[in-house]
Coordinates of C-alpha atoms in Angstrom, one line a residue:
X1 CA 171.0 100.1 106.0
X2 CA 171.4 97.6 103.3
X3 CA 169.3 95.7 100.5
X4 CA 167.0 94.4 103.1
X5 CA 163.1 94.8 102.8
X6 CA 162.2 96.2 106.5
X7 CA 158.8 96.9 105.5
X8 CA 157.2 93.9 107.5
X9 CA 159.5 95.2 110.6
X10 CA 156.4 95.8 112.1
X11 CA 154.1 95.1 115.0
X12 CA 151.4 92.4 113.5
X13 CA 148.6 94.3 115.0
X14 CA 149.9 97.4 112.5
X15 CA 148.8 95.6 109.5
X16 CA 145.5 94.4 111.8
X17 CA 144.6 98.2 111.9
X18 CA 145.2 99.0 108.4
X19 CA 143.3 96.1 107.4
X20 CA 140.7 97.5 109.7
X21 CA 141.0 100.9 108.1
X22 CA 140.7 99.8 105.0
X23 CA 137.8 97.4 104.9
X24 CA 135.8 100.3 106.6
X25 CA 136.9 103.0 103.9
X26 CA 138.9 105.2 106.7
X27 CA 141.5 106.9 104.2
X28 CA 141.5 109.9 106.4
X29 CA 145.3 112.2 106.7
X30 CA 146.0 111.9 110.4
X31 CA 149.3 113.6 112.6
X32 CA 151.1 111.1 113.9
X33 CA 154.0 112.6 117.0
X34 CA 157.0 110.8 117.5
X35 CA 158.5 111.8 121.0
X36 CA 159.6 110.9 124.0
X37 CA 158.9 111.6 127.9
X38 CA 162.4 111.4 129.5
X39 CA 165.5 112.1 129.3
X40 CA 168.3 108.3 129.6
X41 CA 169.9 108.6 133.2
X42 CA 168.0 111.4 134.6
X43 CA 170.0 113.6 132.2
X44 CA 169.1 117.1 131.3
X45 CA 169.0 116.2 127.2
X46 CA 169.1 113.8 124.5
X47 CA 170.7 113.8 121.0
X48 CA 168.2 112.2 118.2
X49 CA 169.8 110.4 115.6
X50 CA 168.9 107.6 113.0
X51 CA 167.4 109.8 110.7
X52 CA 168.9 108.8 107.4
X53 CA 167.7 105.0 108.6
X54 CA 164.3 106.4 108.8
X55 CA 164.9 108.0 105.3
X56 CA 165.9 104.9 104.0
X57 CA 163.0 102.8 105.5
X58 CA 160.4 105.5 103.8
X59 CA 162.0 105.1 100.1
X60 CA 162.2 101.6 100.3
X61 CA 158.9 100.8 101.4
X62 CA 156.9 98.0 99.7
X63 CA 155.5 94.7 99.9
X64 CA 157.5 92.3 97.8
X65 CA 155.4 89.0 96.6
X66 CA 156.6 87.0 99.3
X67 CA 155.3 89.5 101.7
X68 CA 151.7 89.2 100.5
X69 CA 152.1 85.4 100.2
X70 CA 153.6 85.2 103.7
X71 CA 150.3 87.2 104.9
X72 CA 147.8 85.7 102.8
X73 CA 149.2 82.5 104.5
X74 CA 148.0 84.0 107.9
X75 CA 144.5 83.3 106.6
X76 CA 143.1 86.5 108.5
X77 CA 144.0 89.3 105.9
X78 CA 140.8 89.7 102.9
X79 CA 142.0 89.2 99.4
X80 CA 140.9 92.9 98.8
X81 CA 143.4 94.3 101.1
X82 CA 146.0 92.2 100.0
X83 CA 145.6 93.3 96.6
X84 CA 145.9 97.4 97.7
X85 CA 149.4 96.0 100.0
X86 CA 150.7 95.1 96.7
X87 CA 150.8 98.1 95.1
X88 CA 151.6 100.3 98.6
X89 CA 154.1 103.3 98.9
X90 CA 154.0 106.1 101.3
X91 CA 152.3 109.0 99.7
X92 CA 152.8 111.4 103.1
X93 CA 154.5 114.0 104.2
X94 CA 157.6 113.7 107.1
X95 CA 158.6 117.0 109.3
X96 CA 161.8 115.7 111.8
X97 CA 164.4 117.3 113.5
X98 CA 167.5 117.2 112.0
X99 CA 170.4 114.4 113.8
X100 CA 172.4 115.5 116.2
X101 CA 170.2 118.4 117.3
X102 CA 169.8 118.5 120.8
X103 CA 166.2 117.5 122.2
X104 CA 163.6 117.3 125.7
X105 CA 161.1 115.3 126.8
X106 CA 157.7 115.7 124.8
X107 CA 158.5 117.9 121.9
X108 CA 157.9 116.0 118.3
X109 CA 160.9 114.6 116.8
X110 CA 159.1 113.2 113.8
X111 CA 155.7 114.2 112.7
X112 CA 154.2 112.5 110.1
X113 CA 151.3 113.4 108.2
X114 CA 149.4 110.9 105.5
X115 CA 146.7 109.0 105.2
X116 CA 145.9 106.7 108.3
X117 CA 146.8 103.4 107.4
X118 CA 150.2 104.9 105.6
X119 CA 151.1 106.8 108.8
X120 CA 149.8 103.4 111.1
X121 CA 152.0 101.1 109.0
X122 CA 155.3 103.0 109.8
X123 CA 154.6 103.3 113.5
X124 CA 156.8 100.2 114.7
X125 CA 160.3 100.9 112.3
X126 CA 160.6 104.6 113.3
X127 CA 160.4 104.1 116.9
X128 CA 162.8 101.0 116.2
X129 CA 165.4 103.5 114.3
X130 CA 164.9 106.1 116.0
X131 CA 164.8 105.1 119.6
X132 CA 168.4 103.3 119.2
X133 CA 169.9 105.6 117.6
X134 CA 169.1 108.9 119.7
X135 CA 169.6 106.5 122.9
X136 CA 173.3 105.6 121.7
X137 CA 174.2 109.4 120.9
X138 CA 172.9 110.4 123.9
X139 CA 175.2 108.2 125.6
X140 CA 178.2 109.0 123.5
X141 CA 178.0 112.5 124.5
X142 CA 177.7 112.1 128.0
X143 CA 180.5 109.8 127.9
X144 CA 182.6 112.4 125.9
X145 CA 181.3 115.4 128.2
X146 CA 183.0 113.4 130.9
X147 CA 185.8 112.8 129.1
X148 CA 186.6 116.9 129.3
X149 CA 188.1 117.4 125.4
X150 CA 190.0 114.0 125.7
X151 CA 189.0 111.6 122.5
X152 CA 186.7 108.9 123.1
X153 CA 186.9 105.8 120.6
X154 CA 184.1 103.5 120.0
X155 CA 184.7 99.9 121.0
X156 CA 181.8 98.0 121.7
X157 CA 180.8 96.2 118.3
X158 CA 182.1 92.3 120.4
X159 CA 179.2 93.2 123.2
X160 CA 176.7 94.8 120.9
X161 CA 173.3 93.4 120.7
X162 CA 173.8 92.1 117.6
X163 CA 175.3 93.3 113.7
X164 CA 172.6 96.0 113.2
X165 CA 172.8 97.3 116.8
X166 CA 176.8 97.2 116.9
X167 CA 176.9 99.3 113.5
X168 CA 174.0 101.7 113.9
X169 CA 175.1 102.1 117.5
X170 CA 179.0 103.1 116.6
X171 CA 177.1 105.4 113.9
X172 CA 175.4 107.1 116.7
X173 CA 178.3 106.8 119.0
X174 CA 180.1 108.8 116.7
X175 CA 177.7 111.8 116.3
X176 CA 177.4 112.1 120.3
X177 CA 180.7 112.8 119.8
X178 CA 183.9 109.8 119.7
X179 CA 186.3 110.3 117.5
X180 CA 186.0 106.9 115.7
X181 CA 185.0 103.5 115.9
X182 CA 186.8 99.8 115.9
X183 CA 183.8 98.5 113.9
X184 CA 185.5 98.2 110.2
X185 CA 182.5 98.1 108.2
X186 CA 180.6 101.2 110.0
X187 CA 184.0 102.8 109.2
X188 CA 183.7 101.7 105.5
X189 CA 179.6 102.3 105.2
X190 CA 179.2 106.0 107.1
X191 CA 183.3 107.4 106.2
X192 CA 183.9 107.0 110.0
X193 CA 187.3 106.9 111.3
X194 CA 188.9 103.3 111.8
X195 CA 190.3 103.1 115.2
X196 CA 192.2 100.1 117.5
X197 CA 195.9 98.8 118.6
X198 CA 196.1 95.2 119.2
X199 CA 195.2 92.3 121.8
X200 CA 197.2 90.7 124.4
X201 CA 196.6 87.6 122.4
X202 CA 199.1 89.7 120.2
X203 CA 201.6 90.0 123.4
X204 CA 201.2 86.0 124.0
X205 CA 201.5 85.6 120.2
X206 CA 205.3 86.2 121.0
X207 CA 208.0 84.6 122.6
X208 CA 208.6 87.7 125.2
X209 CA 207.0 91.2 125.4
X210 CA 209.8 93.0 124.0
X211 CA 209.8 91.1 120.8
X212 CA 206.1 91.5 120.4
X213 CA 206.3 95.4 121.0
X214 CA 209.3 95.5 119.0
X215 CA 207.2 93.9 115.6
X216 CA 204.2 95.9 116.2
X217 CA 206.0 98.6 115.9
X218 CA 208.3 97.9 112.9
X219 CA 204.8 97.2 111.3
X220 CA 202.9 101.0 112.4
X221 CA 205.4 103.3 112.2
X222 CA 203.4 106.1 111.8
X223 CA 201.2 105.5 114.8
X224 CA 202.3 103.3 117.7
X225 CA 200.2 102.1 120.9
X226 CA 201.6 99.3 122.6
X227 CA 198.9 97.2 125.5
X228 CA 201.4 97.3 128.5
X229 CA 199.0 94.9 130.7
X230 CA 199.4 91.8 129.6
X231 CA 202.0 90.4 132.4
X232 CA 202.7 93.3 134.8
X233 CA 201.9 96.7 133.8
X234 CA 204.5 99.4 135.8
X235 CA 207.5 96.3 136.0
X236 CA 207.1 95.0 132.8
X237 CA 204.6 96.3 130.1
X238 CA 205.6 100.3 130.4
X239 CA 209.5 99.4 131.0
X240 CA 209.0 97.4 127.3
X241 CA 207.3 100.2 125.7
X242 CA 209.6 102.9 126.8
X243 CA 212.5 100.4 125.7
X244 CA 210.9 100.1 122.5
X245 CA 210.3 103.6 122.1
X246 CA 213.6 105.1 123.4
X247 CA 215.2 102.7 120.5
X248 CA 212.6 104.1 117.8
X249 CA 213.9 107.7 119.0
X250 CA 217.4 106.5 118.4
X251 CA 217.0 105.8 115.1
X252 CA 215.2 108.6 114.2
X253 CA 211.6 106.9 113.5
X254 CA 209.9 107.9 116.6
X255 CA 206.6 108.1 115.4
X256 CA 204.7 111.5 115.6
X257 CA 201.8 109.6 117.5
X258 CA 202.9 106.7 120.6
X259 CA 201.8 105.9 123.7
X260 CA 200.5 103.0 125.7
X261 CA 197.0 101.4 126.3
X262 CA 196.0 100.3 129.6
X263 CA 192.9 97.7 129.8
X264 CA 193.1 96.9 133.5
X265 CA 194.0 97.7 137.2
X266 CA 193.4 101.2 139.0
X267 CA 193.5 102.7 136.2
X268 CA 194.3 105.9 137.8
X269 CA 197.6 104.8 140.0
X270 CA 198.9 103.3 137.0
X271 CA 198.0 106.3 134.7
X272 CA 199.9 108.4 136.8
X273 CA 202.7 106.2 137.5
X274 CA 202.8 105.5 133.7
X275 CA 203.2 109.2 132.9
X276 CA 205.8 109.8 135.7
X277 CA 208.2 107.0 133.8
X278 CA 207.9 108.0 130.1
X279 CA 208.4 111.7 131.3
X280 CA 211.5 110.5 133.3
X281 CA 212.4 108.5 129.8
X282 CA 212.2 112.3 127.8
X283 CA 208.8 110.9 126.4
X284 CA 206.5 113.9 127.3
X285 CA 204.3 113.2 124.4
X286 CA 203.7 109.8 124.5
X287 CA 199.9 109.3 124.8
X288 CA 198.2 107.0 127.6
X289 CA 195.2 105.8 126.1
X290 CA 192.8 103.8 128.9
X291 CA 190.0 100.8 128.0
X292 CA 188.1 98.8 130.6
X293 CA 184.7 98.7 131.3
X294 CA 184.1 102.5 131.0
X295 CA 181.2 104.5 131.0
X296 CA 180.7 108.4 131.5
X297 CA 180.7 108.1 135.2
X298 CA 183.8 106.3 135.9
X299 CA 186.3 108.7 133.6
X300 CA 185.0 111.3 135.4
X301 CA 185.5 109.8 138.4
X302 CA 189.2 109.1 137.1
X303 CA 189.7 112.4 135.7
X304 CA 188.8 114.3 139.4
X305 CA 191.6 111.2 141.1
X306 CA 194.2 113.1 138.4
X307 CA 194.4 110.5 136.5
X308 CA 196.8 110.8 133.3
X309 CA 194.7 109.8 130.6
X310 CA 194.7 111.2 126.8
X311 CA 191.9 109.2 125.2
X312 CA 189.7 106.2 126.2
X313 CA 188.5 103.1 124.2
X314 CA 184.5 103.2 125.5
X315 CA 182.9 99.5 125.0
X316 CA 180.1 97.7 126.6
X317 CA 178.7 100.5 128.7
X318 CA 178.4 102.8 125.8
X319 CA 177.4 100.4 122.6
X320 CA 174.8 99.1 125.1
X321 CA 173.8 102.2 126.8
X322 CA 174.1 100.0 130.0
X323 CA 172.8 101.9 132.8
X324 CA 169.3 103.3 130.8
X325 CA 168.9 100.2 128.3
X326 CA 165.9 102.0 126.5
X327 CA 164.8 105.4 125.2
X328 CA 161.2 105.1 125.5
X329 CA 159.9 107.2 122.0
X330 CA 156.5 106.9 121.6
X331 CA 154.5 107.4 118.6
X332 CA 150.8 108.9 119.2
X333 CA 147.8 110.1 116.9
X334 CA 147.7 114.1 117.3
X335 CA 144.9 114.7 114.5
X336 CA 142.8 113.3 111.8
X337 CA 141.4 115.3 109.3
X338 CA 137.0 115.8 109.0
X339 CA 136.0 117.8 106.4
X340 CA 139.1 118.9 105.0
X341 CA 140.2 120.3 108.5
X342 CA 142.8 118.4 110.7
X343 CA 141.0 118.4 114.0
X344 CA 142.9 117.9 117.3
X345 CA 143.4 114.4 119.1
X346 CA 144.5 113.9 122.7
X347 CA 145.2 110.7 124.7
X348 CA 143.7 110.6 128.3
X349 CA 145.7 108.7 130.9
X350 CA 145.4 108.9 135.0
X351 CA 149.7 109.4 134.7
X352 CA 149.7 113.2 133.5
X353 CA 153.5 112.8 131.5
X354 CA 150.9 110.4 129.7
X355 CA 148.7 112.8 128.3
X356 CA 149.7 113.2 124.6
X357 CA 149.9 117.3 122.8
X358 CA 146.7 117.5 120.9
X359 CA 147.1 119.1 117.2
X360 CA 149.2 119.8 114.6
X361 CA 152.4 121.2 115.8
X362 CA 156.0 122.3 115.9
X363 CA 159.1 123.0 117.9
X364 CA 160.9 126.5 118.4
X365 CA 164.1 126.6 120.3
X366 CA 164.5 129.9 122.0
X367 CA 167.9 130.9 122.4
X368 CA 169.2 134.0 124.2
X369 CA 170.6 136.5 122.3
X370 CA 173.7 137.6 123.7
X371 CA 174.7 134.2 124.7
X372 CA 173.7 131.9 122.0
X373 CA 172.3 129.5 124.7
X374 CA 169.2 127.9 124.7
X375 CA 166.4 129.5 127.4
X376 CA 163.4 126.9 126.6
X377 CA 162.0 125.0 123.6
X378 CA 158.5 126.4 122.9
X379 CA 155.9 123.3 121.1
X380 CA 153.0 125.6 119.1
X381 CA 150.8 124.7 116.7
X382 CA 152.0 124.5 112.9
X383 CA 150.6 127.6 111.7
X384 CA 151.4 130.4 114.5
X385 CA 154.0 133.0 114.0
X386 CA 156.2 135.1 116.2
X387 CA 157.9 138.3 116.7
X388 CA 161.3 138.2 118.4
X389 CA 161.1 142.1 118.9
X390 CA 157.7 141.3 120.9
X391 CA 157.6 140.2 124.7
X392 CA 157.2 136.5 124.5
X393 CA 155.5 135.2 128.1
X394 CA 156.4 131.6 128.7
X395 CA 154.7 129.4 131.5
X396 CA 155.2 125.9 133.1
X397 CA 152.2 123.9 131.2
X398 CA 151.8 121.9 134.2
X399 CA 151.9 124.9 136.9
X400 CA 150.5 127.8 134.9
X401 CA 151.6 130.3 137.5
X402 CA 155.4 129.6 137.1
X403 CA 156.0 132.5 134.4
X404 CA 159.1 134.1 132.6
X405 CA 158.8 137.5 130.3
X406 CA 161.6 137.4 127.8
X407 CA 162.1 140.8 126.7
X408 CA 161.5 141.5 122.8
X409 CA 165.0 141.5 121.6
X410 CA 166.4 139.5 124.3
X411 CA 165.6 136.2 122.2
X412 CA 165.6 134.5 119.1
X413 CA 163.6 131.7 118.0
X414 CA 164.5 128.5 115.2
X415 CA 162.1 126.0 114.5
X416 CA 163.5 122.5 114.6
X417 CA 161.2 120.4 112.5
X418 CA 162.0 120.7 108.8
X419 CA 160.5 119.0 106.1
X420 CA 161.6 115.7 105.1
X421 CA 159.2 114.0 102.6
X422 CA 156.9 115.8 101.0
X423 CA 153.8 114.0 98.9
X424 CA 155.9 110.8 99.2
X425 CA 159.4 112.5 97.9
X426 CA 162.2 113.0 100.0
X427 CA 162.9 116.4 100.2
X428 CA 166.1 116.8 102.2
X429 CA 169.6 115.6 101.9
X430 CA 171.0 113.8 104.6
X431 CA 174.8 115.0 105.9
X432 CA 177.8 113.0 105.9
X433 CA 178.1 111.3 109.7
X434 CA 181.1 113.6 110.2
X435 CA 179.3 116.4 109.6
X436 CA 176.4 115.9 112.1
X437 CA 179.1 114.8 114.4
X438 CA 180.0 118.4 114.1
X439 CA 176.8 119.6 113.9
X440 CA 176.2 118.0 117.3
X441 CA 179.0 119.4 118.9
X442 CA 178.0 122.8 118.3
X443 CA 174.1 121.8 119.6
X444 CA 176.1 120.3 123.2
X445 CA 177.7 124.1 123.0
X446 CA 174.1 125.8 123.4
X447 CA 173.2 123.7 126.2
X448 CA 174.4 125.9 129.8
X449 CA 176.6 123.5 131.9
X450 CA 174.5 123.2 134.6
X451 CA 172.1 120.9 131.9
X452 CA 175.3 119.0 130.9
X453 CA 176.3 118.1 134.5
X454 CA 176.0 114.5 135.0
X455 CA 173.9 114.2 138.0
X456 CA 171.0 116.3 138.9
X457 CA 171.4 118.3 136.0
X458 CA 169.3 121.6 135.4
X459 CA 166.0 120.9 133.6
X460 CA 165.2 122.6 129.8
X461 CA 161.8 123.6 129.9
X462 CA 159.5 122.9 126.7
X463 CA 156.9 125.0 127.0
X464 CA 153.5 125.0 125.2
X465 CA 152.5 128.1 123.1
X466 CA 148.6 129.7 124.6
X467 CA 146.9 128.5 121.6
X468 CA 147.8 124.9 122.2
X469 CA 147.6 125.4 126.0
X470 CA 143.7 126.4 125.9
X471 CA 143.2 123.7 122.6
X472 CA 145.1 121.0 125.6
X473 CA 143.1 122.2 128.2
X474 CA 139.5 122.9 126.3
X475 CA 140.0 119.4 125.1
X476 CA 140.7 117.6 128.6
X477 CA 137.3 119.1 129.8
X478 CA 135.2 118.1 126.7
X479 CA 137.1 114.6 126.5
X480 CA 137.6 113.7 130.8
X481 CA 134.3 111.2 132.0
X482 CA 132.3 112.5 134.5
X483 CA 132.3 110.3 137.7

């Protein structure tokens, strides 16, 4: 993010509440969940990201003069609470999981605890940076599951909702998984990998194809894609490229990486046609990158046609997370502290995925041990402890009789929220993008195929530990109206 002040990206009635709060002495420390209640496209997972944005949000956070003047100009904020906006600056403490960790529906991805009005104030910007972000990774590494090992390149910055969304979203892109991005200044900001070839306005530039192929080469010598679609792809556009690329060979400056880049037509006839004449030519390891209006389920569909296709160039569908537009994060009151004690906070509703996790709380991921894949996440409350060499008994929260006994032994346990900000300090140091990219990659490895499987995929359970269960249920009875 850059010098921007963010800290009236807010909902108005935000500062309405902490008005309210304050002018009737409520400084209370509350828990404050940020999660969300289903996975984009019927998935089986999500990837959160936008962390470091969040980070960056906290630390920055202030009312500059021409906030308060802008407010006072509202003529319904007191002069009082004005005066305490002025000298305002998070005081809290953040618990999140880390980016590119794999997540499930209704586990906390960022708790914060502080005083009321701190933890209120914040409420709009994290579900704004976080619900982008983890819904473009999420994407990205579908997309790239699809793509079976092959690279994917992010190219969607032109159909991006906008500067912020086309930068933050290539950001995430990139830690779902591509291998780079055509936006030039998320390469520059994050240390991303600048990736592209050239337009067909490049093609018409000249005064034939040959000519044009012929510069662009001269000019990237070191790594050559030619667009072969521009006039007619298998009679013209691949005949050019292997021309230009048999003469290249002739003089000895083949480059070590060429291919071709087709944007249009069945782009699986032509894949395979493509690859049948640069073998033919003695140009085995030419590369056939493919762009068009891709998304996760059309290169898989391409892939199980045969198609012959090294990487892809992923756009609109991906930077825009086209088929599931929205993550849905939520951000709910879990407890509020009487008396020194946090006490436990639920939110009725007649939908039951809309019943909020009462208390102060964390997340466990429970892997098996032999395998190193993930059997359940396991939400607790903040201060229970475990025993991986005792029997751990896990049950569906929502059908109690649906039980599993993992074995002490069997399993081993991780929690995933770590702290963050601590008494208003940040606390942790946020990887490079490369390196959560990584670090995703190797979260996408725990996950059983069956969850990665685009359609109908199998279900992670998140479980709910016995303490919370009966804290859940003892506060449903107390809390439900009698009719």
């Amino acid at each position: 993010m850059d010098n921007r002040n963010f800290t009236l990206l807010t909902d108005f009635y935000e500062l309405t509440m902490m008005q309210g709060y304050f002018r009737s002495g409520a400084s209370e420390r509350v828990v404050f969940d940020l999660f969300y209640r289903q996975n984009p496209d019927d998935g089986g997972y999500a990837v959160c990201a936008g962390l470091a944005q969040v980070i960056d949000y906290i630390k920055k956070l202030h009312f500059d003069y021409e906030d308060i003047d802008y407010l006072r100009g509202l003529t319904i904020f007191h002069e009082d609470f004005l005066d305490y906006l002025a000298s305002f600056h998070f005081t809290g403490d953040i618990y999140a999981i880390p980016e590119g960790t794999v997540v499930f529906p209704m586990e906390p991805l960022v708790k914060v605890v502080a005083p009321i009005m701190e933890a209120q104030l914040m409420e709009t910007a994290l579900l704004n940076l976080i619900n982008h972000q983890s819904l473009i990774a999420t994407k990205a590494a579908r997309v790239c599951h699809a793509a079976r090992g092959s690279g994917v390149m992010e190219f969607g910055l032109r159909r991006a909702q906008g500067p912020d969304a086309g930068t933050l979203g290539a950001r995430a892109a990139v830690i779902g998984g591509c291998i780079g991005t055509s936006n030039v200044i998320c390469a520059k900001e994050f240390g991303i990998p600048a990736l592209g070839t050239h337009a067909h306005s490049w093609i018409m530039s000249f005064p034939d194809e040959l000519t044009a192929f012929r510069q662009y080469a001269a000019l990237y010598p070191d790594n050559t894609t030619l667009l072969v679609d521009t006039y007619d792809t298998l009679r013209s556009g691949v005949p050019h490229a292997i021309q230009v690329f048999r003469e290249l060979k002739e003089q000895g400056k083949l480059p070590a990486r060429y291919g071709i880049r087709l944007d249009s037509g069945d782009l699986a006839y032509l894949s395979k046609k493509a690859r049948e004449m640069l073998d033919h030519a003695g140009l085995k390891d030419a590369s056939i990158c493919a762009s068009s209006d891709l998304d996760e389920y059309l290169i898989d569909s391409l892939l199980s046609q045969g198609a012959c296709i090294d990487s892809w160039g992923v756009g609109t569908n991906l930077i825009t997370s086209k088929t599931t537009p929205a993550f849905g994060g939520v951000y709910k009151l879990a407890a509020l502290e009487e008396d020194g004690i946090m006490k436990p906070k639920i939110k009725l509703s007649e939908n039951p995925v809309k019943i909020t996790n009462p208390g102060d709380k964390t997340v466990y991921r429970i892997y098996d041990r032999n395998t190193g894949k993930v059997r359940a996440d396991y939400i607790t409350l903040a201060d229970e402890s475990f025993d991986e060499n005792q029997d751990l008994v896990l049950f569906d929260p929502n059908a109690t009789w649906k039980k599993t006994r993992l074995a002490g032994g069997s399993y081993t346990m991780k929690e995933l929220l770590v702290p963050i900000f601590r008494n208003g300090q940040c606390v942790y140091e946020t990887p490079s993008v490369m390196e959560i990219r990584t670090y995703c990659r190797e979260q996408l490895d725990t996950l059983w195929e069956e969850t990665r499987r685009l359609v109908n995929p199998q279900t992670v359970f998140v479980d709910l530990s016995d303490r919370l269960y009966r804290m859940k249920t003892d506060l449903l009875r107390s809390a439900a109206p009698v009719s």
